[in-house]
């Protein structure tokens, strides 16, 4: 098992290894007592809720559970309010803990509830998808979506503990696993040529503990330097300007990871000296590289994204694997950049 220490506005441990779900109760006992509410979804509940429940109960916690419909539709104000009301009904106080057992949707929603209920209570992330392990469960971004776009309302609220149990990945549908690989490849392009080479050499048989730990360490370093996303953390948005546009234009039918792969590939073709290698690696993981949307359509959708600052937009420019930088462009330039990479 590996442990990554995060020292942000809250310090916490991220544990990565096999068999961690059954240690949840004893790990939480080191930092909390009282009541816990496990928030999960209807795909994850039949697989892992019982183990989480019994681990917590065995460690002396008073445990309640709630399950949401699976999918992006649950990252909605309606479910946010329902969860707040549930916490009120159960008389949760600041000594109690929310547990997010699921992928990014469950983690982001539960985190936002934890950030705002009583002005902030403790929460723990148990990511059950690769994407959530390497990205959304780390760094304290929490949110729900509005009709106008993804993550339009939220807060920064760091978890108190993150347990990445590698065993949980075995139940992921192949397409969802590959979507997580898109964020892994994104992290390798940004920060780690060795991980990139390891992925080239091993494909989907990559060493789970090594790669996930490295992705978490890379993200940890960025988050600790720029927790509130005013500078360097924006590097993590590589490919995301176009990705969010594609997700919005397809009403989230194209999953986030696939949209990120397309977004990274477009920006690689527009900027990177080793675009071919980047494209090849995404292809090796059966991830898409192109979209049928035109440059003006993508640019228009992207410009309603919250990353826009007045008449300019900050983009992540991949120069080559391991070397990316933030550059500010006028909104008019975005369409030409996308056109160059389509
Ligand atoms: N997912 C990007 C970030 O946490 O900043």
Coordinates of C-alpha atoms and ligand atoms in Angstrom, one line a residue:
X1 CA 0.0 0.0 0.0
X2 CA 1.2 3.5 -0.8
X3 CA 0.3 6.7 1.1
X4 CA 0.3 10.2 -0.4
X5 CA 0.2 13.0 2.1
X6 CA -1.7 16.1 1.0
X7 CA -1.0 19.4 2.9
X8 CA -3.6 21.8 1.6
X9 CA -5.9 23.9 3.8
X10 CA -6.6 20.6 5.4
X11 CA -4.0 17.9 5.7
X12 CA -5.0 14.4 4.8
X13 CA -3.8 11.0 3.6
X14 CA -4.6 9.3 0.3
X15 CA -4.1 5.5 0.6
X16 CA -3.6 3.5 -2.5
X17 CA -3.6 -0.3 -2.5
X18 CA -5.7 -3.5 -2.5
X19 CA -8.2 -4.5 0.1
X20 CA -8.6 -1.0 1.6
X21 CA -12.4 -0.8 1.7
X22 CA -12.6 -3.3 4.6
X23 CA -10.2 -1.0 6.5
X24 CA -12.5 2.0 6.2
X25 CA -13.9 1.8 9.7
X26 CA -10.5 1.5 11.4
X27 CA -9.0 4.3 9.2
X28 CA -11.9 6.6 10.0
X29 CA -11.7 5.8 13.7
X30 CA -8.2 7.4 13.7
X31 CA -9.7 10.8 12.8
X32 CA -13.4 10.7 13.8
X33 CA -16.2 9.3 15.9
X34 CA -20.0 9.8 15.8
X35 CA -22.4 9.3 13.0
X36 CA -21.7 8.6 9.3
X37 CA -23.8 8.8 6.2
X38 CA -22.6 6.8 3.2
X39 CA -23.7 8.3 -0.1
X40 CA -23.5 6.0 -3.0
X41 CA -25.3 5.2 -6.3
X42 CA -27.4 2.3 -7.4
X43 CA -24.6 0.7 -9.5
X44 CA -22.1 0.8 -6.6
X45 CA -24.5 -0.1 -3.8
X46 CA -25.0 -3.8 -4.6
X47 CA -21.2 -4.2 -5.1
X48 CA -19.6 -2.4 -2.2
X49 CA -22.1 -0.8 0.2
X50 CA -22.4 -3.8 2.5
X51 CA -18.6 -4.0 3.0
X52 CA -18.3 -0.3 3.7
X53 CA -21.3 -0.4 6.1
X54 CA -20.0 -3.4 8.1
X55 CA -16.5 -2.0 8.3
X56 CA -17.8 1.2 9.8
X57 CA -20.3 -0.5 12.0
X58 CA -17.6 -2.8 13.3
X59 CA -15.5 0.2 14.2
X60 CA -18.4 1.5 16.3
X61 CA -19.9 4.1 14.0
X62 CA -23.6 4.7 13.8
X63 CA -24.1 4.2 10.0
X64 CA -26.9 5.4 7.7
X65 CA -26.8 5.0 3.9
X66 CA -28.5 6.6 0.9
X67 CA -28.3 5.7 -2.8
X68 CA -28.7 8.0 -5.8
X69 CA -29.6 7.1 -9.4
X70 CA -26.3 6.4 -11.2
X71 CA -25.1 9.0 -13.7
X72 CA -24.3 12.7 -14.3
X73 CA -28.1 13.5 -13.7
X74 CA -27.6 13.1 -10.0
X75 CA -25.1 16.0 -9.9
X76 CA -28.1 18.2 -9.6
X77 CA -29.4 20.8 -7.1
X78 CA -32.4 18.6 -6.4
X79 CA -30.2 15.8 -5.0
X80 CA -28.0 18.3 -3.2
X81 CA -31.1 19.7 -1.4
X82 CA -32.4 16.2 -0.7
X83 CA -29.1 15.3 1.0
X84 CA -29.0 18.4 3.1
X85 CA -32.5 17.6 4.3
X86 CA -31.5 14.1 5.1
X87 CA -28.6 15.3 7.2
X88 CA -31.0 17.6 9.1
X89 CA -33.5 14.8 9.7
X90 CA -30.7 12.7 11.1
X91 CA -29.4 15.5 13.3
X92 CA -25.9 15.5 11.8
X93 CA -23.5 17.9 13.5
X94 CA -20.0 19.0 12.7
X95 CA -18.7 16.0 14.6
X96 CA -20.2 13.6 12.0
X97 CA -18.9 12.4 8.7
X98 CA -20.2 12.0 5.1
X99 CA -18.7 9.2 3.1
X100 CA -18.7 9.4 -0.7
X101 CA -18.7 5.8 -2.1
X102 CA -18.7 6.1 -5.9
X103 CA -17.3 7.8 -8.9
X104 CA -16.9 11.5 -9.6
X105 CA -20.6 12.3 -9.5
X106 CA -21.1 10.9 -6.0
X107 CA -17.8 12.5 -4.8
X108 CA -18.5 15.9 -6.2
X109 CA -22.1 16.0 -4.9
X110 CA -21.3 14.6 -1.5
X111 CA -18.3 16.9 -1.2
X112 CA -20.5 20.0 -2.0
X113 CA -23.0 18.9 0.6
X114 CA -20.2 18.4 3.1
X115 CA -18.8 21.8 2.2
X116 CA -22.0 23.7 2.9
X117 CA -24.0 21.8 5.5
X118 CA -23.4 23.7 8.8
X119 CA -20.8 25.7 6.9
X120 CA -18.7 22.5 6.5
X121 CA -18.5 19.0 7.9
X122 CA -15.9 16.2 7.4
X123 CA -16.1 13.9 4.4
X124 CA -14.2 10.9 3.1
X125 CA -13.7 9.9 -0.5
X126 CA -13.9 6.2 -1.5
X127 CA -13.5 6.5 -5.3
X128 CA -14.8 3.5 -7.1
X129 CA -13.7 4.5 -10.6
X130 CA -10.2 5.1 -12.0
X131 CA -11.2 8.6 -13.0
X132 CA -12.3 9.5 -9.5
X133 CA -9.1 7.9 -8.0
X134 CA -6.7 9.9 -10.1
X135 CA -8.6 13.1 -10.4
X136 CA -11.9 14.1 -8.8
X137 CA -11.4 12.6 -5.3
X138 CA -8.2 14.5 -4.8
X139 CA -7.9 18.3 -4.2
X140 CA -11.2 19.3 -2.8
X141 CA -13.2 20.5 -5.8
X142 CA -16.8 19.9 -5.2
X143 CA -19.8 20.9 -7.3
X144 CA -23.2 20.3 -8.9
X145 CA -24.2 21.1 -12.5
X146 CA -26.6 23.8 -13.7
X147 CA -28.5 23.8 -17.0
X148 CA -25.9 26.3 -18.3
X149 CA -23.0 23.9 -17.7
X150 CA -21.0 21.5 -15.6
X151 CA -19.8 22.3 -12.1
X152 CA -21.3 25.8 -12.2
X153 CA -21.9 25.9 -8.5
X154 CA -19.6 24.4 -5.9
X155 CA -16.9 25.0 -3.3
X156 CA -13.4 24.0 -2.4
X157 CA -13.6 21.6 0.5
X158 CA -10.8 19.1 1.1
X159 CA -11.7 15.5 2.2
X160 CA -10.4 14.2 5.5
X161 CA -9.3 10.9 4.0
X162 CA -9.2 9.2 0.6
X163 CA -9.0 5.4 0.2
X164 CA -8.3 4.2 -3.3
X165 CA -8.9 0.5 -3.2
X166 CA -7.5 -0.9 -6.4
X167 CA -9.7 -4.1 -6.1
X168 CA -12.8 -1.9 -6.8
X169 CA -11.6 -1.3 -10.3
X170 CA -12.2 -4.9 -11.3
X171 CA -16.0 -4.3 -11.5
X172 CA -15.7 -1.2 -13.7
X173 CA -17.3 -1.6 -17.2
X174 CA -14.4 -1.6 -19.8
X175 CA -15.6 1.7 -21.3
X176 CA -15.5 3.4 -17.9
X177 CA -12.1 2.1 -17.1
X178 CA -10.8 3.5 -20.4
X179 CA -12.4 6.8 -19.6
X180 CA -10.3 6.9 -16.4
X181 CA -7.2 6.0 -18.6
X182 CA -7.9 9.3 -20.5
X183 CA -7.3 11.3 -17.3
X184 CA -4.2 9.1 -16.5
X185 CA -2.8 9.9 -20.0
X186 CA -3.6 13.5 -19.5
X187 CA -1.6 13.6 -16.3
X188 CA 1.3 11.8 -17.9
X189 CA 1.3 14.4 -20.8
X190 CA 1.3 17.2 -18.3
X191 CA 3.9 16.0 -15.7
X192 CA 5.4 12.6 -16.1
X193 CA 7.3 11.2 -19.2
X194 CA 8.1 8.0 -17.2
X195 CA 4.4 7.2 -16.7
X196 CA 3.8 8.0 -20.3
X197 CA 6.5 5.5 -21.4
X198 CA 5.1 2.9 -18.9
X199 CA 1.7 3.3 -20.5
X200 CA 3.1 3.0 -24.0
X201 CA 4.9 -0.2 -23.0
X202 CA 2.1 -1.8 -21.0
X203 CA -1.2 -0.5 -22.4
X204 CA -4.1 -1.4 -20.2
X205 CA -2.0 -3.9 -18.2
X206 CA -0.2 -1.0 -16.6
X207 CA 0.9 -1.3 -12.9
X208 CA -2.2 0.0 -11.2
X209 CA -0.6 1.0 -7.9
X210 CA 2.4 2.7 -9.5
X211 CA 0.5 4.7 -12.0
X212 CA -2.4 5.7 -9.7
X213 CA 0.0 6.7 -7.0
X214 CA 2.1 8.8 -9.5
X215 CA -1.1 10.5 -10.8
X216 CA -2.1 11.4 -7.3
X217 CA 1.3 12.7 -6.4
X218 CA 1.3 14.9 -9.5
X219 CA -2.1 16.2 -8.7
X220 CA -1.2 16.7 -5.0
X221 CA 1.9 18.8 -6.0
X222 CA -0.3 21.1 -8.1
X223 CA -3.1 21.4 -5.5
X224 CA -0.7 22.2 -2.7
X225 CA 0.8 24.9 -4.8
X226 CA -2.5 26.4 -6.0
X227 CA -5.3 25.0 -4.0
X228 CA -7.9 27.6 -5.1
X229 CA -7.2 27.3 -8.9
X230 CA -5.9 30.7 -9.6
X231 CA -2.8 29.6 -11.5
X232 CA -0.9 26.4 -11.9
X233 CA -3.8 24.1 -11.0
X234 CA -5.4 25.2 -14.3
X235 CA -2.9 22.9 -16.0
X236 CA -5.1 20.0 -14.9
X237 CA -7.6 21.4 -17.5
X238 CA -5.6 20.1 -20.4
X239 CA -8.1 19.1 -23.0
X240 CA -11.0 20.2 -20.8
X241 CA -12.0 23.4 -22.7
X242 CA -13.0 21.3 -25.7
X243 CA -14.1 18.4 -23.6
X244 CA -16.7 20.4 -21.6
X245 CA -18.0 21.8 -24.9
X246 CA -18.4 18.3 -26.4
X247 CA -20.1 17.0 -23.2
X248 CA -22.5 20.0 -23.3
X249 CA -23.2 19.7 -27.0
X250 CA -24.0 16.0 -26.7
X251 CA -26.0 16.4 -23.5
X252 CA -23.4 14.3 -21.6
X253 CA -23.9 11.3 -23.9
X254 CA -20.1 11.3 -24.6
X255 CA -18.5 10.4 -21.3
X256 CA -16.1 12.9 -19.7
X257 CA -13.0 10.7 -20.3
X258 CA -13.7 10.3 -24.0
X259 CA -14.3 14.0 -24.3
X260 CA -11.0 14.7 -22.6
X261 CA -9.2 12.4 -25.0
X262 CA -10.7 14.3 -27.9
X263 CA -9.8 17.6 -26.3
X264 CA -6.2 16.6 -25.6
X265 CA -5.8 15.2 -29.1
X266 CA -7.1 18.5 -30.7
X267 CA -4.7 20.6 -28.6
X268 CA -1.8 18.1 -29.3
X269 CA -2.4 18.4 -33.1
X270 CA -2.6 22.2 -32.7
X271 CA 0.5 22.7 -30.6
X272 CA 2.6 19.6 -29.7
X273 CA 5.9 18.6 -31.4
X274 CA 5.1 14.9 -30.5
X275 CA 1.4 15.0 -31.3
X276 CA 1.6 11.6 -33.1
X277 CA 2.9 9.9 -30.0
X278 CA 0.1 11.4 -27.9
X279 CA -2.5 10.4 -30.5
X280 CA -1.1 6.9 -30.6
X281 CA -1.3 6.4 -26.8
X282 CA -4.9 7.5 -26.7
X283 CA -5.6 5.1 -29.6
X284 CA -3.8 2.3 -27.8
X285 CA -6.4 2.7 -25.1
X286 CA -9.3 2.7 -27.6
X287 CA -10.0 6.4 -26.9
X288 CA -11.4 8.7 -29.6
X289 CA -9.3 11.4 -31.2
X290 CA -11.8 13.4 -33.3
X291 CA -15.3 15.0 -33.2
X292 CA -17.8 15.8 -35.8
X293 CA -18.5 19.3 -34.3
X294 CA -17.1 22.2 -36.2
X295 CA -14.6 24.7 -34.7
X296 CA -17.1 27.5 -34.4
X297 CA -19.6 25.2 -32.7
X298 CA -17.0 23.9 -30.2
X299 CA -15.6 27.4 -29.6
X300 CA -19.1 28.9 -28.9
X301 CA -19.9 26.1 -26.5
X302 CA -16.5 26.4 -24.8
X303 CA -16.8 30.1 -24.3
X304 CA -19.8 29.7 -22.0
X305 CA -17.5 27.7 -19.8
X306 CA -16.5 29.2 -16.5
X307 CA -12.8 29.2 -17.5
X308 CA -13.5 32.3 -19.6
X309 CA -12.3 35.5 -18.1
X310 CA -14.1 38.4 -19.9
X311 CA -12.6 38.7 -23.4
X312 CA -9.8 36.2 -22.8
X313 CA -9.5 32.5 -22.0
X314 CA -6.7 30.6 -20.4
X315 CA -5.7 27.5 -22.3
X316 CA -3.3 24.6 -21.5
X317 CA -0.8 24.3 -24.3
X318 CA 1.0 21.0 -24.7
X319 CA 4.4 21.7 -26.1
X320 CA 5.4 18.0 -25.8
X321 CA 5.0 15.2 -23.3
X322 CA 6.1 16.5 -19.9
X323 CA 6.1 20.1 -20.9
X324 CA 2.8 22.0 -20.9
X325 CA 2.1 25.7 -20.0
X326 CA -0.8 28.0 -19.5
X327 CA -1.3 30.7 -22.1
X328 CA -4.0 33.4 -22.3
X329 CA -5.7 34.0 -25.7
X330 CA -8.4 36.3 -26.8
X331 CA -11.8 34.6 -27.3
X332 CA -11.5 35.2 -31.0
X333 CA -8.3 33.1 -31.2
X334 CA -10.0 30.0 -29.7
X335 CA -11.8 29.1 -32.8
X336 CA -8.6 29.2 -34.9
X337 CA -6.7 27.0 -32.4
X338 CA -9.5 24.4 -32.4
X339 CA -9.6 24.5 -36.2
X340 CA -5.9 23.9 -36.4
X341 CA -6.3 20.8 -34.3
X342 CA -9.5 19.3 -35.7
Ligands
LIG1 N1 -10.1 18.2 -12.0 C1 -9.3 19.4 -12.1 C2 -8.9 19.9 -10.7 O1 -9.1 19.3 -9.7 O2 -8.4 21.0 -10.6

